[in-house]
Every structure is written in C-alpha cells, then in structure tokens.
mmCIF file of C-alpha atoms in Angstrom:
data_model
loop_
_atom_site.group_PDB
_atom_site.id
_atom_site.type_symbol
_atom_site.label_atom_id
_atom_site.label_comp_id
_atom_site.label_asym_id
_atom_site.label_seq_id
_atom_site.Cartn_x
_atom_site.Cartn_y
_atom_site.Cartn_z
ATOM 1 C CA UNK A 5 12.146 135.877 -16.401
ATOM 2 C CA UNK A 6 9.981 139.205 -17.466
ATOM 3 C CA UNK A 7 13.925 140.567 -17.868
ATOM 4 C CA UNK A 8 14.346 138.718 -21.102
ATOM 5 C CA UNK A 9 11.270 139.789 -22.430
ATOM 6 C CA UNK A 10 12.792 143.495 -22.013
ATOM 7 C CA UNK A 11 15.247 142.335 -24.032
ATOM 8 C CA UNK A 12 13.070 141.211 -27.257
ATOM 9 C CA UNK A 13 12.641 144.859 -28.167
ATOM 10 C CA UNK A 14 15.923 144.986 -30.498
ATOM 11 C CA UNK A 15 15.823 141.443 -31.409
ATOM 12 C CA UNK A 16 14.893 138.835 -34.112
ATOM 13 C CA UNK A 17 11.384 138.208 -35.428
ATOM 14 C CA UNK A 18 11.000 142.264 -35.442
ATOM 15 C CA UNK A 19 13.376 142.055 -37.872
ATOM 16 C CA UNK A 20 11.612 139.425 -40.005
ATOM 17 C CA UNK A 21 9.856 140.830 -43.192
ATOM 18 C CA UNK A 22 6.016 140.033 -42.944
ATOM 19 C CA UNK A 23 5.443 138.936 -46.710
ATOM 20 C CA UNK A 24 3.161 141.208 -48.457
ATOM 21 C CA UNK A 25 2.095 143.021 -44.906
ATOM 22 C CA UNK A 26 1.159 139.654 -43.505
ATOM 23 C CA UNK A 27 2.444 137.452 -40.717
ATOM 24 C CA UNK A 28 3.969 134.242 -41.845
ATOM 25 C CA UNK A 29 1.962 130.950 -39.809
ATOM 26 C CA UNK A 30 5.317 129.939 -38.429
ATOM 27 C CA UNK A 31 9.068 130.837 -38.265
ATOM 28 C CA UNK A 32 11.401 128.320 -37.557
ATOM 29 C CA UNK A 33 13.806 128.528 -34.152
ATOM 30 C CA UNK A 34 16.904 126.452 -33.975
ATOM 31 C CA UNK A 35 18.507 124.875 -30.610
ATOM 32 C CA UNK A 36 21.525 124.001 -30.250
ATOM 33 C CA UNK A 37 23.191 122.026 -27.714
ATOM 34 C CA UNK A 38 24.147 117.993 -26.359
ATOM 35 C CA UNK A 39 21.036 116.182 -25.468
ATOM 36 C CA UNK A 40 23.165 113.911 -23.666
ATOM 37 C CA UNK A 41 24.961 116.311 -21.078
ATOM 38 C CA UNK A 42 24.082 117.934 -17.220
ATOM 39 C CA UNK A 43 23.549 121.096 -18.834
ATOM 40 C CA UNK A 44 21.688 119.990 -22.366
ATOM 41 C CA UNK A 45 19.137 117.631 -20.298
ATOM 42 C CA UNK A 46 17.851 120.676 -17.963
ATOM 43 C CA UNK A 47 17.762 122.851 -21.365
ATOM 44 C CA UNK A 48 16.165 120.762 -23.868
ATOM 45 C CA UNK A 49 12.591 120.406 -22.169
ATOM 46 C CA UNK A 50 13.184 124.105 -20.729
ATOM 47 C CA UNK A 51 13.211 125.170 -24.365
ATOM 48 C CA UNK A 52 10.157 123.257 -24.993
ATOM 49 C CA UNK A 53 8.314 124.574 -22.551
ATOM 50 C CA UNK A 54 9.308 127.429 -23.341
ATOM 51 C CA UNK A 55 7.880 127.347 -26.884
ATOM 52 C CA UNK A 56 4.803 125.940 -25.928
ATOM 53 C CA UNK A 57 4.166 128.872 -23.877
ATOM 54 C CA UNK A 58 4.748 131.547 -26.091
ATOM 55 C CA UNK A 59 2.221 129.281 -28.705
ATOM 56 C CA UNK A 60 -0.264 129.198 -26.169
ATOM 57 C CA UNK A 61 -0.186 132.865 -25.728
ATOM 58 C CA UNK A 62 -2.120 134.502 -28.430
ATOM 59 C CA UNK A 63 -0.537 137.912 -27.113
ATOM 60 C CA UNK A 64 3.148 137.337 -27.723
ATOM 61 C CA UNK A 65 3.334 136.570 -31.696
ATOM 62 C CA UNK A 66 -0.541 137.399 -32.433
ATOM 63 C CA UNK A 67 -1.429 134.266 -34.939
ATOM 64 C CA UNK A 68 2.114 133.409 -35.585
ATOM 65 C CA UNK A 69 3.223 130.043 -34.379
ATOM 66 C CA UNK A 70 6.903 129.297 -33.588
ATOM 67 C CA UNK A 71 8.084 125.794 -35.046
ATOM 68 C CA UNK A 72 11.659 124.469 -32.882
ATOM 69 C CA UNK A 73 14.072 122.487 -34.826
ATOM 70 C CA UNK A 74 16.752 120.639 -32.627
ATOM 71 C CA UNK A 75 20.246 119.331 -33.216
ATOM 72 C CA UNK A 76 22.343 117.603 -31.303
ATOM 73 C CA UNK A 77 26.410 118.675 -30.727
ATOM 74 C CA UNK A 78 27.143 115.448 -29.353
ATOM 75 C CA UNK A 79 29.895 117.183 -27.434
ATOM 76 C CA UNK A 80 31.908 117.490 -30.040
ATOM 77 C CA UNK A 81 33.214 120.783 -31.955
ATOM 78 C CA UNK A 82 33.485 120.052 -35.157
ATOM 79 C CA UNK A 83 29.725 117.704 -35.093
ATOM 80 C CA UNK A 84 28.276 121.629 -33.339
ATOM 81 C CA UNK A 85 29.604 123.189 -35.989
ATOM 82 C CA UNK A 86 28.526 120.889 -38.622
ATOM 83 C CA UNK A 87 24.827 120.797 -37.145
ATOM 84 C CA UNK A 88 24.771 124.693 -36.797
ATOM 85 C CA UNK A 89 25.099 125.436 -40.324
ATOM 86 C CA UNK A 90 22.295 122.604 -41.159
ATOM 87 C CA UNK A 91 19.940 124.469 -39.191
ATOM 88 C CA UNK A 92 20.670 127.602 -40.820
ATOM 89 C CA UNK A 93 19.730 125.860 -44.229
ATOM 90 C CA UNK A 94 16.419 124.964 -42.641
ATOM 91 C CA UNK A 95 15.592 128.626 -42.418
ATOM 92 C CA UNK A 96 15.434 129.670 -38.546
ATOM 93 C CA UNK A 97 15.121 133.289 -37.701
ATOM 94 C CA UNK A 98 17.534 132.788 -35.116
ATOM 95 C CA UNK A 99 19.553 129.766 -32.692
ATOM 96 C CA UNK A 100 19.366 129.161 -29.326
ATOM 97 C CA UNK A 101 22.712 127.764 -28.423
ATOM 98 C CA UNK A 102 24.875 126.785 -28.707
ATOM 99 C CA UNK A 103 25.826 125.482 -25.107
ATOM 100 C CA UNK A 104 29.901 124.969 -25.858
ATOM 101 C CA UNK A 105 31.885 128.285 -26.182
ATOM 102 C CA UNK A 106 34.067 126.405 -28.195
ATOM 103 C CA UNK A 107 31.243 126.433 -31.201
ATOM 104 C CA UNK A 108 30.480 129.163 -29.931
ATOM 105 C CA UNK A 109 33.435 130.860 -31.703
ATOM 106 C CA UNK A 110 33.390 128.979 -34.730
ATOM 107 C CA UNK A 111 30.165 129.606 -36.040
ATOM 108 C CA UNK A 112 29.755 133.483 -34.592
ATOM 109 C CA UNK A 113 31.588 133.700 -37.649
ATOM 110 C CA UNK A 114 29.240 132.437 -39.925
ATOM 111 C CA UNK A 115 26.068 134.215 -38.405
ATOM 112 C CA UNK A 116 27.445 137.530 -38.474
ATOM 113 C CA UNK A 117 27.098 136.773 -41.916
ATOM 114 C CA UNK A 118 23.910 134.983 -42.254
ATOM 115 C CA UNK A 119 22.411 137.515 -40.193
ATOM 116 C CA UNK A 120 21.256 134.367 -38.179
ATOM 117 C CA UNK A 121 21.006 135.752 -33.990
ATOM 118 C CA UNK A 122 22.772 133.136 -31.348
ATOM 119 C CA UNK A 123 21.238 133.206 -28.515
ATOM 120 C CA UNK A 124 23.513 131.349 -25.797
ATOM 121 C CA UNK A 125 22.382 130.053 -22.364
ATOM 122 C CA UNK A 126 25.741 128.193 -21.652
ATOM 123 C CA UNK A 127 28.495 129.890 -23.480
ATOM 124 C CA UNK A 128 30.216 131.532 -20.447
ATOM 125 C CA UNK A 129 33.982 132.050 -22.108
ATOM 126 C CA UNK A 130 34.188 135.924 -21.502
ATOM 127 C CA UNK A 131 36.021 136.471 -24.967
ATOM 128 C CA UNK A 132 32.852 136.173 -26.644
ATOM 129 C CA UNK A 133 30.715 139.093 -26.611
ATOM 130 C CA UNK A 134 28.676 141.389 -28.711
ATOM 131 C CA UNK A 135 31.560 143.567 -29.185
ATOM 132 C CA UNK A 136 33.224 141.536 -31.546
ATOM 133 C CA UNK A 137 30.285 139.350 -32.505
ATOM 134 C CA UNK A 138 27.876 141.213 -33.285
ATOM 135 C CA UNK A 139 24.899 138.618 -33.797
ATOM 136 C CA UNK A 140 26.171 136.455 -30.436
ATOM 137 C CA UNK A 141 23.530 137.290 -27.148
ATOM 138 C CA UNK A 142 24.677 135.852 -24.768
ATOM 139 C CA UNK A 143 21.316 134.743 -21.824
ATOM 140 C CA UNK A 144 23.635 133.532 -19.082
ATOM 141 C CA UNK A 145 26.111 135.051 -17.120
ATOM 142 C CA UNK A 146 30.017 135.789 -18.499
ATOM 143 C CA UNK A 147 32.767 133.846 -16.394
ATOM 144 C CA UNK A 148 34.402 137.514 -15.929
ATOM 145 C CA UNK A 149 32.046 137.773 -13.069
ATOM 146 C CA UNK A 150 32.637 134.131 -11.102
ATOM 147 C CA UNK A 151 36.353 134.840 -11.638
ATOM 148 C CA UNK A 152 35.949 138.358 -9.869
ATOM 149 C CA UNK A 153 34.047 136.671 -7.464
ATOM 150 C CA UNK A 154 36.860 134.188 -6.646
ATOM 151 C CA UNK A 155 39.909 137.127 -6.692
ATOM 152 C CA UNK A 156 37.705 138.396 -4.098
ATOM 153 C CA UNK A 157 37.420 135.373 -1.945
ATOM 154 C CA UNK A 158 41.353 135.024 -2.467
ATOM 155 C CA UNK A 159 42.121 138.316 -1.132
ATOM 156 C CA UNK A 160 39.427 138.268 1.983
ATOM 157 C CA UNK A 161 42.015 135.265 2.718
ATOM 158 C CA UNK A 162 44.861 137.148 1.721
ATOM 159 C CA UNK A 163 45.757 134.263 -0.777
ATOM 160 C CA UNK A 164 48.559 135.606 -2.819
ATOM 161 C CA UNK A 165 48.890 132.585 -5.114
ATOM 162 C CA UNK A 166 46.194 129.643 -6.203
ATOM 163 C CA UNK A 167 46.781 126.756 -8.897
ATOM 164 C CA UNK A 168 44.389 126.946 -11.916
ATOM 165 C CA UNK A 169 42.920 123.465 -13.203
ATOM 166 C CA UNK A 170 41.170 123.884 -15.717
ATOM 167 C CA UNK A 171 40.201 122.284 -19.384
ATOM 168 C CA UNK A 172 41.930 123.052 -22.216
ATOM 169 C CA UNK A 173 39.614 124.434 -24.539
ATOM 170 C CA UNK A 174 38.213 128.043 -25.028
ATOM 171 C CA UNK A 175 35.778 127.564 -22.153
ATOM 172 C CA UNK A 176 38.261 126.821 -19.314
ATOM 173 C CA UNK A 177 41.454 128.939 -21.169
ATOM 174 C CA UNK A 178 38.571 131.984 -21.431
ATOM 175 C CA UNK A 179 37.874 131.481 -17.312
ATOM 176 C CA UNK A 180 41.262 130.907 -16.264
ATOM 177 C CA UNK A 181 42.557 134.426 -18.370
ATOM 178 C CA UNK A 182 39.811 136.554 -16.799
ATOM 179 C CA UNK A 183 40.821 134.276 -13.354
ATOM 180 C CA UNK A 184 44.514 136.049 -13.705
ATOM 181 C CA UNK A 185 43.173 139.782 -14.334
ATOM 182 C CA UNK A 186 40.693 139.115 -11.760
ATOM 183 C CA UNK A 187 43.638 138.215 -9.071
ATOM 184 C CA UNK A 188 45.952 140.607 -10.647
ATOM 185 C CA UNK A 189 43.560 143.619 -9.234
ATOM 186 C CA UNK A 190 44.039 142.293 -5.480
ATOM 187 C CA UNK A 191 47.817 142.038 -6.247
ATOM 188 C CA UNK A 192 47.654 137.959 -6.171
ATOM 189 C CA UNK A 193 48.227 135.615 -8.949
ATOM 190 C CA UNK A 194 47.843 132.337 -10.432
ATOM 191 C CA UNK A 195 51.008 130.494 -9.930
ATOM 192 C CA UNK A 196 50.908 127.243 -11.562
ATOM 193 C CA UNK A 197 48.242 126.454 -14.207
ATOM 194 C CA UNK A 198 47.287 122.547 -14.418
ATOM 195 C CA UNK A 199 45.622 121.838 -18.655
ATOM 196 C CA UNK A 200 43.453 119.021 -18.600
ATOM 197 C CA UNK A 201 42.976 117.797 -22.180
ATOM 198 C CA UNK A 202 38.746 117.927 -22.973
ATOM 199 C CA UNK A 203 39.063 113.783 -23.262
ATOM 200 C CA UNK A 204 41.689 113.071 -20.470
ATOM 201 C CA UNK A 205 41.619 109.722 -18.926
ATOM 202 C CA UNK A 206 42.087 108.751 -15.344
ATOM 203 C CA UNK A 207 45.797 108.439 -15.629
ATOM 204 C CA UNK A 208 46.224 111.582 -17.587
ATOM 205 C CA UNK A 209 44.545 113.357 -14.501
ATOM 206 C CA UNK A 210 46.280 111.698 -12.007
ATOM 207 C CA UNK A 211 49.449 112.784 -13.501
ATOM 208 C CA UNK A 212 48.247 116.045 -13.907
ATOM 209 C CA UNK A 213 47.315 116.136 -9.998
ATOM 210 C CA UNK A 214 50.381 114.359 -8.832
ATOM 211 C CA UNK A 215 52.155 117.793 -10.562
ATOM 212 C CA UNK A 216 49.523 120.135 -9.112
ATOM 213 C CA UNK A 217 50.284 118.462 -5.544
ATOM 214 C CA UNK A 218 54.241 119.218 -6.010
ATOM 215 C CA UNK A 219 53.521 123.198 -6.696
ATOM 216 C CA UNK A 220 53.437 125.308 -3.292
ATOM 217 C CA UNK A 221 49.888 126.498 -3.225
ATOM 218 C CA UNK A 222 47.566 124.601 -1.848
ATOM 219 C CA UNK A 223 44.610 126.872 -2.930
ATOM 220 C CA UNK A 224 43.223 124.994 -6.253
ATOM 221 C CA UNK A 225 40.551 126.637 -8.328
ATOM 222 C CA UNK A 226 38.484 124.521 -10.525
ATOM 223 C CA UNK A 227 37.390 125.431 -13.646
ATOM 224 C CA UNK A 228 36.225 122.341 -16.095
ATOM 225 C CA UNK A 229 32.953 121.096 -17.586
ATOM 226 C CA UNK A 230 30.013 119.615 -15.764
ATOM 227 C CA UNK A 231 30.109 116.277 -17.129
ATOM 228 C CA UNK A 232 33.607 115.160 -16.281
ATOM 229 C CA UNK A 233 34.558 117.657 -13.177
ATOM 230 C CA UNK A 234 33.668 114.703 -10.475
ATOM 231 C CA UNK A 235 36.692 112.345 -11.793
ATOM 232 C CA UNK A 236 38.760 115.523 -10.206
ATOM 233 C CA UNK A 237 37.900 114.951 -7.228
ATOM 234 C CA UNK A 238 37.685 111.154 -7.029
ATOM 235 C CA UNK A 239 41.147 110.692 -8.448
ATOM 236 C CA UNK A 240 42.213 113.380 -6.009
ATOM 237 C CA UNK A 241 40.634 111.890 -3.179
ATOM 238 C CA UNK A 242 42.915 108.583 -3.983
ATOM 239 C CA UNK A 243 45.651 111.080 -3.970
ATOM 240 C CA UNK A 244 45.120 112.191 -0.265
ATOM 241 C CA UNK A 245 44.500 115.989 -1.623
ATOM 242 C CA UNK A 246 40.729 116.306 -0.235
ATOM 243 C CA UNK A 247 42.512 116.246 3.419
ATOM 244 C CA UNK A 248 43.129 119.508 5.514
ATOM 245 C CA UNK A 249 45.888 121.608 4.070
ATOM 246 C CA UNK A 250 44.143 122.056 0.705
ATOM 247 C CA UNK A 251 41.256 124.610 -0.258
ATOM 248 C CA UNK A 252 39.151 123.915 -3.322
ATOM 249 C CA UNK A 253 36.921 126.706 -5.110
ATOM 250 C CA UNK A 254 34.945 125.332 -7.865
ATOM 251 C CA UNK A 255 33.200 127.375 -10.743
ATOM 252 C CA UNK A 256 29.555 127.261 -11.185
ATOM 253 C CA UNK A 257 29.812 123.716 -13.065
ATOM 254 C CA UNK A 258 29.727 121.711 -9.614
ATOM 255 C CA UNK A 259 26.826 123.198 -8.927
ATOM 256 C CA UNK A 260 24.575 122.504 -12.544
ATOM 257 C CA UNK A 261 25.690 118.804 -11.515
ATOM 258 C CA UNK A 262 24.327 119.068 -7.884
ATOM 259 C CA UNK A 263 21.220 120.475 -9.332
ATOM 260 C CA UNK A 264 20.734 117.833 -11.900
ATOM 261 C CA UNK A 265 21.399 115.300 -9.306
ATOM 262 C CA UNK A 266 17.499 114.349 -8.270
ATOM 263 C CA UNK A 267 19.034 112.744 -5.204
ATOM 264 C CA UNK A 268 20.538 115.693 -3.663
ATOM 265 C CA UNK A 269 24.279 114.450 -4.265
ATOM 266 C CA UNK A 270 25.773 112.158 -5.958
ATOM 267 C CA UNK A 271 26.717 108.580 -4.208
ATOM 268 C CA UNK A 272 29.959 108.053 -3.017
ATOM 269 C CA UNK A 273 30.956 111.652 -2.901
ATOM 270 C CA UNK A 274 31.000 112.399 0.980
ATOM 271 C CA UNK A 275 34.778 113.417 0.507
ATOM 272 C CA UNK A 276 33.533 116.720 -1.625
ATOM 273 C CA UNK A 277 32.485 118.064 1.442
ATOM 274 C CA UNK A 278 34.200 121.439 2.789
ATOM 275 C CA UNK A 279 34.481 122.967 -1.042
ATOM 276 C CA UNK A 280 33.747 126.325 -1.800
ATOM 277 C CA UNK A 281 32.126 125.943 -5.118
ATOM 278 C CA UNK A 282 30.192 128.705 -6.599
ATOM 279 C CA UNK A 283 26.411 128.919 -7.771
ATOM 280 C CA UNK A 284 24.392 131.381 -10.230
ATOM 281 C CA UNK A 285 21.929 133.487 -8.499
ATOM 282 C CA UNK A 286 18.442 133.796 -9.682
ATOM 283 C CA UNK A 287 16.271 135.643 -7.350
ATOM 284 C CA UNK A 288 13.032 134.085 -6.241
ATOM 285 C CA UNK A 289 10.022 134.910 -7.746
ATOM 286 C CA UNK A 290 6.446 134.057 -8.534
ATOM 287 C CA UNK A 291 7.428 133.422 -11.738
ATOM 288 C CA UNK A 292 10.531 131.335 -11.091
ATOM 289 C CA UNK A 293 7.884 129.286 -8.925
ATOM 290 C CA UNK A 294 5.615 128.857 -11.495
ATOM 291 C CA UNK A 295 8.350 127.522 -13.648
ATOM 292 C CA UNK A 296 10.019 124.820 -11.511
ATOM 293 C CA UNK A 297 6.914 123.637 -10.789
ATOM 294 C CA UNK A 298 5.906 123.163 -14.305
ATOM 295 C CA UNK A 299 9.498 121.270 -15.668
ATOM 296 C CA UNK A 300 9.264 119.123 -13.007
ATOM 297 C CA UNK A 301 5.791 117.945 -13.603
ATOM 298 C CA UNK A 302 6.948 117.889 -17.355
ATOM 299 C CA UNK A 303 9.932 115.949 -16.285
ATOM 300 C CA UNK A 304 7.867 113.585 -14.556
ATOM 301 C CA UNK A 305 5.380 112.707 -16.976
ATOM 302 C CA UNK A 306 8.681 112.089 -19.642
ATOM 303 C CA UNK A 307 10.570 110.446 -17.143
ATOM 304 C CA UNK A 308 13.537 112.342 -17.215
ATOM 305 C CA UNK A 309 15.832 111.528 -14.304
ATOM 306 C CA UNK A 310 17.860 114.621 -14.106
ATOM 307 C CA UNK A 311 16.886 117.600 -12.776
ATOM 308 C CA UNK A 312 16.746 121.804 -12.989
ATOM 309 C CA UNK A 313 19.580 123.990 -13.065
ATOM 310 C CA UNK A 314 20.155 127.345 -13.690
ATOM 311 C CA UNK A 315 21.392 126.807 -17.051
ATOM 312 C CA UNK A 316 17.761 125.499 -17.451
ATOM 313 C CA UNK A 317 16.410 128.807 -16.615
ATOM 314 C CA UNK A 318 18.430 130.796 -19.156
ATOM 315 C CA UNK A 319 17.238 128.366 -22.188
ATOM 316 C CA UNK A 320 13.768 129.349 -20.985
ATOM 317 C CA UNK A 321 14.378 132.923 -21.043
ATOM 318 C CA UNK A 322 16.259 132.853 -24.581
ATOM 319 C CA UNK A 323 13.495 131.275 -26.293
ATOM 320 C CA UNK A 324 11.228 134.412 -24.805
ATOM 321 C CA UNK A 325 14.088 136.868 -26.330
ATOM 322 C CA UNK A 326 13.569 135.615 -29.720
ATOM 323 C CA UNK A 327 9.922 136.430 -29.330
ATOM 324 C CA UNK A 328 9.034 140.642 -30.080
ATOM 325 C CA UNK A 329 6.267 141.998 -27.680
ATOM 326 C CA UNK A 330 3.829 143.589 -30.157
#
C-alpha cells in the first residue's frame, strides 16, 4: 500500500486552492460503486477505513479532515451515471469509482471537464486509460495484463484456438479485444466468441452454451462479472461441459467471488473443480497484514457476511492517492 502514496505527489488535493493561504476543515471525496455487489461489499468499508485512517493521522492532511460522500450505481449504467454527476454538484475534489467500466466511459467525459479526478479500483476494460482520459487513474490492474497472461497459458499448451464467453458490455468486449491481440502474438486465436447479454436469464445462457458446445474448441475462456459468472457454470454443469474434454480459464472475477465467500466456496459448487481461473497478486506485507486484520474485525463488529478481495485492497489504496504527502 505505501505504492499509492507515491502516487499522491501529482494528484488532487495539491491541486486544491487553500482559500486565502489557509487549509479548508474538510474537502469532500466521492465513491462510487454498487453497495449491493461481490466487489462493492469488500470496497465500501475498505474505503471507510480507509478515510478514517488518513483522519486519524494528523501527518497526512495536517488539520484538514476528509468528509466521504457515497452513492450507490445499483448496477445499472445509466443510475452510475446519474449518481456521478450528483456528487460532482456536492463539491468533491475528486471520485473514487466508479467500479463498472461501462460508467466508467460515460462520465470520463464529463470530468475531463469538471476537472473532477476518477480514481477507479474496478474498472479493468483496457480502453480506458490516461491517454485518452486524462482525469481517469486507474488503482487496479488493466485486463491487458490477465489476457497476456492467458495467450501465454494457451501457447505453453500449444492451444491454437479457444472460445471467448464473455458479457456484452465494455468490460467483457474491452477483455475479450485485448484477449485476441494477446493470442494473436503466439500465432493462436479466438475462434468463436459466445455474447452474453449483462441481464441474460438461464435459458438465454443455456442457449448460448448449447452453441459454444457445437464450436470445435474445447478451450473456453471466461470473461463476465462477479455477480452472475457462477450461473455459467451451473447451467453448464447440466449441460455435461464440466466433464473431461473441456478446459476452462476464468478471469480474475471467479476469484473476488471465492474471496468474498467467508466459507471458503460456495455450496453446491464441487463441479468447479479442475478450472484454471486467474487471481490478482498482491505481495505480502506487514502492511497488507495490518490491513486484513483490521476489515475483518470491522466486518465483524458490522456484521457483514462477505469477505476481502483484492478489489478491496485497491479502494483502500485510492482513497490514500487522493491524499498529498505534505
């Protein structure tokens, strides 16, 4: 975590004009993302911890005291959007969020120009950067890499073809482009690609899969969000295609819900074994310690019945990348 602070050099409350030479009390730091979701559960009280540690340390903002406001996407794009430019009216120096790449688009727009910072810990679609955004940070990890990762796992195989299922929105079409330039460099390619719609049902997946099951390859990369990725695999599991023949590679999402899962795995899911799913490295620290330690005891005392992953860790750090070491 001392990497982010690194970071708050070139960033956001350096750039906020002291009124007549002196610190304001407070600024005002926005966060958005879905309470409700695997990823927005783990980040909401890792924000808040993460605010009430840089309050409690007189060092880090000297007197100033940072106020959170929170909105909720609800999962939807058009509700993000809607609740992003609300918290801009409410003054915040800068936003951490939003979670979805697919607000994450639509309202880079509109802070490059407010001049409002975004500081994402979930958008992973590689087509939003810096570059073209100027006021988008993005605290996680692009997909670019995870989709290198896989062309590499492809070609140790000497896979020349895999099936892409993935969700239809700029999240999974963002993964699944840098997927095909990924497996492009090791001379394989994606052969069939297999759109799920962001609010499929169970038939409209099975149909889906039945198609994905005619198609030769039998090497299936999976590229969806956290909170509906498991009715994959169950309706493909009624489909016999979690039997020998078939090899699954899974994006990081699998393994936010494994994390979250406070039993270790979620019931009824013994057929999920044998996937190659992929995971976000964070090294071990002291400091990483110190922080699981604390959100669980946090989530403990508030009851929260999910638990850490790494997306958890990146809200943390954004919150310390708003704040400018003096």
């Amino acid at each position: 975590m001392g990497a982010a602070k690194l970071l708050a050099l070139c960033l956001v409350l350096a750039a906020v004009a002291w009124t007549e030479g002196k610190r304001p009390r407070a600024v005002k730091v926005g966060a958005l993302f879905d309470y409700d979701s695997t990823i927005g559960l783990a980040a909401q009280l890792a924000i808040e911890l993460a605010v009430e540690d840089v309050n409690a340390d007189r060092s880090v903002l000297a007197g100033t005291r940072l106020d959170l406001i929170t909105a909720d996407t609800n999962c939807s794009g058009f509700v993000g959007t809607v609740q992003a430019l609300q918290l801009m009216e409410k003054n915040v120096v800068a936003v951490v969020g939003p979670q979805s790449s697919v607000i994450g688009h639509v309202i880079s727009h509109f802070v490059n120009e407010l001049h409002v910072p975004l500081l994402s810990f979930a958008a992973t679609d590689p087509t939003l950067s810096a570059s073209e955004y100027s006021y988008f940070l993005r605290s996680t990890v692009s997909d670019y890499y995870q989709m290198r990762a896989i062309a590499s796992i492809a070609s140790y195989y000497q896979w020349k073809e895999v099936t892409a299922i993935f969700v239809d929105d700029d999240y999974g079409r963002g993964g699944v482009s840098a997927l095909g330039d990924a497996l492009a460099t090791k001379r394989s390619r994606i052969s069939y690609k297999a759109v799920i719609p962001p609010d499929a049902n169970k038939d409209v997946i099975s149909d889906i899969l039945f198609k994905v099951n005619m198609m030769e390859s039998r090497v299936l990369v999976v590229h969806v969000n956290p909170d509906t990725g498991l009715r994959i695999f169950s309706i493909a599991n009624e489909l016999q295609m979690m039997t020998g023949g078939y090899v699954w590679i899974v994006t990081d999402w699998l393994a936010a819900v494994l994390d979250s899962s406070k039993s270790g795995y979620p019931k009824n899911m013994s057929y999920m074994q044998g996937l190659i799913a992929l995971r976000q490295h964070i090294p071990d620290s002291a400091a990483k310690k110190k922080f699981i330690s604390k959100w669980n005891t946090a989530a403990r005392k508030r009851k929260i019945a999910s638990g850490l992953n790494s997306y958890g860790f990146y809200a943390y750090d954004s919150v310390w990348i708003v704040c400018p070491c003096d």
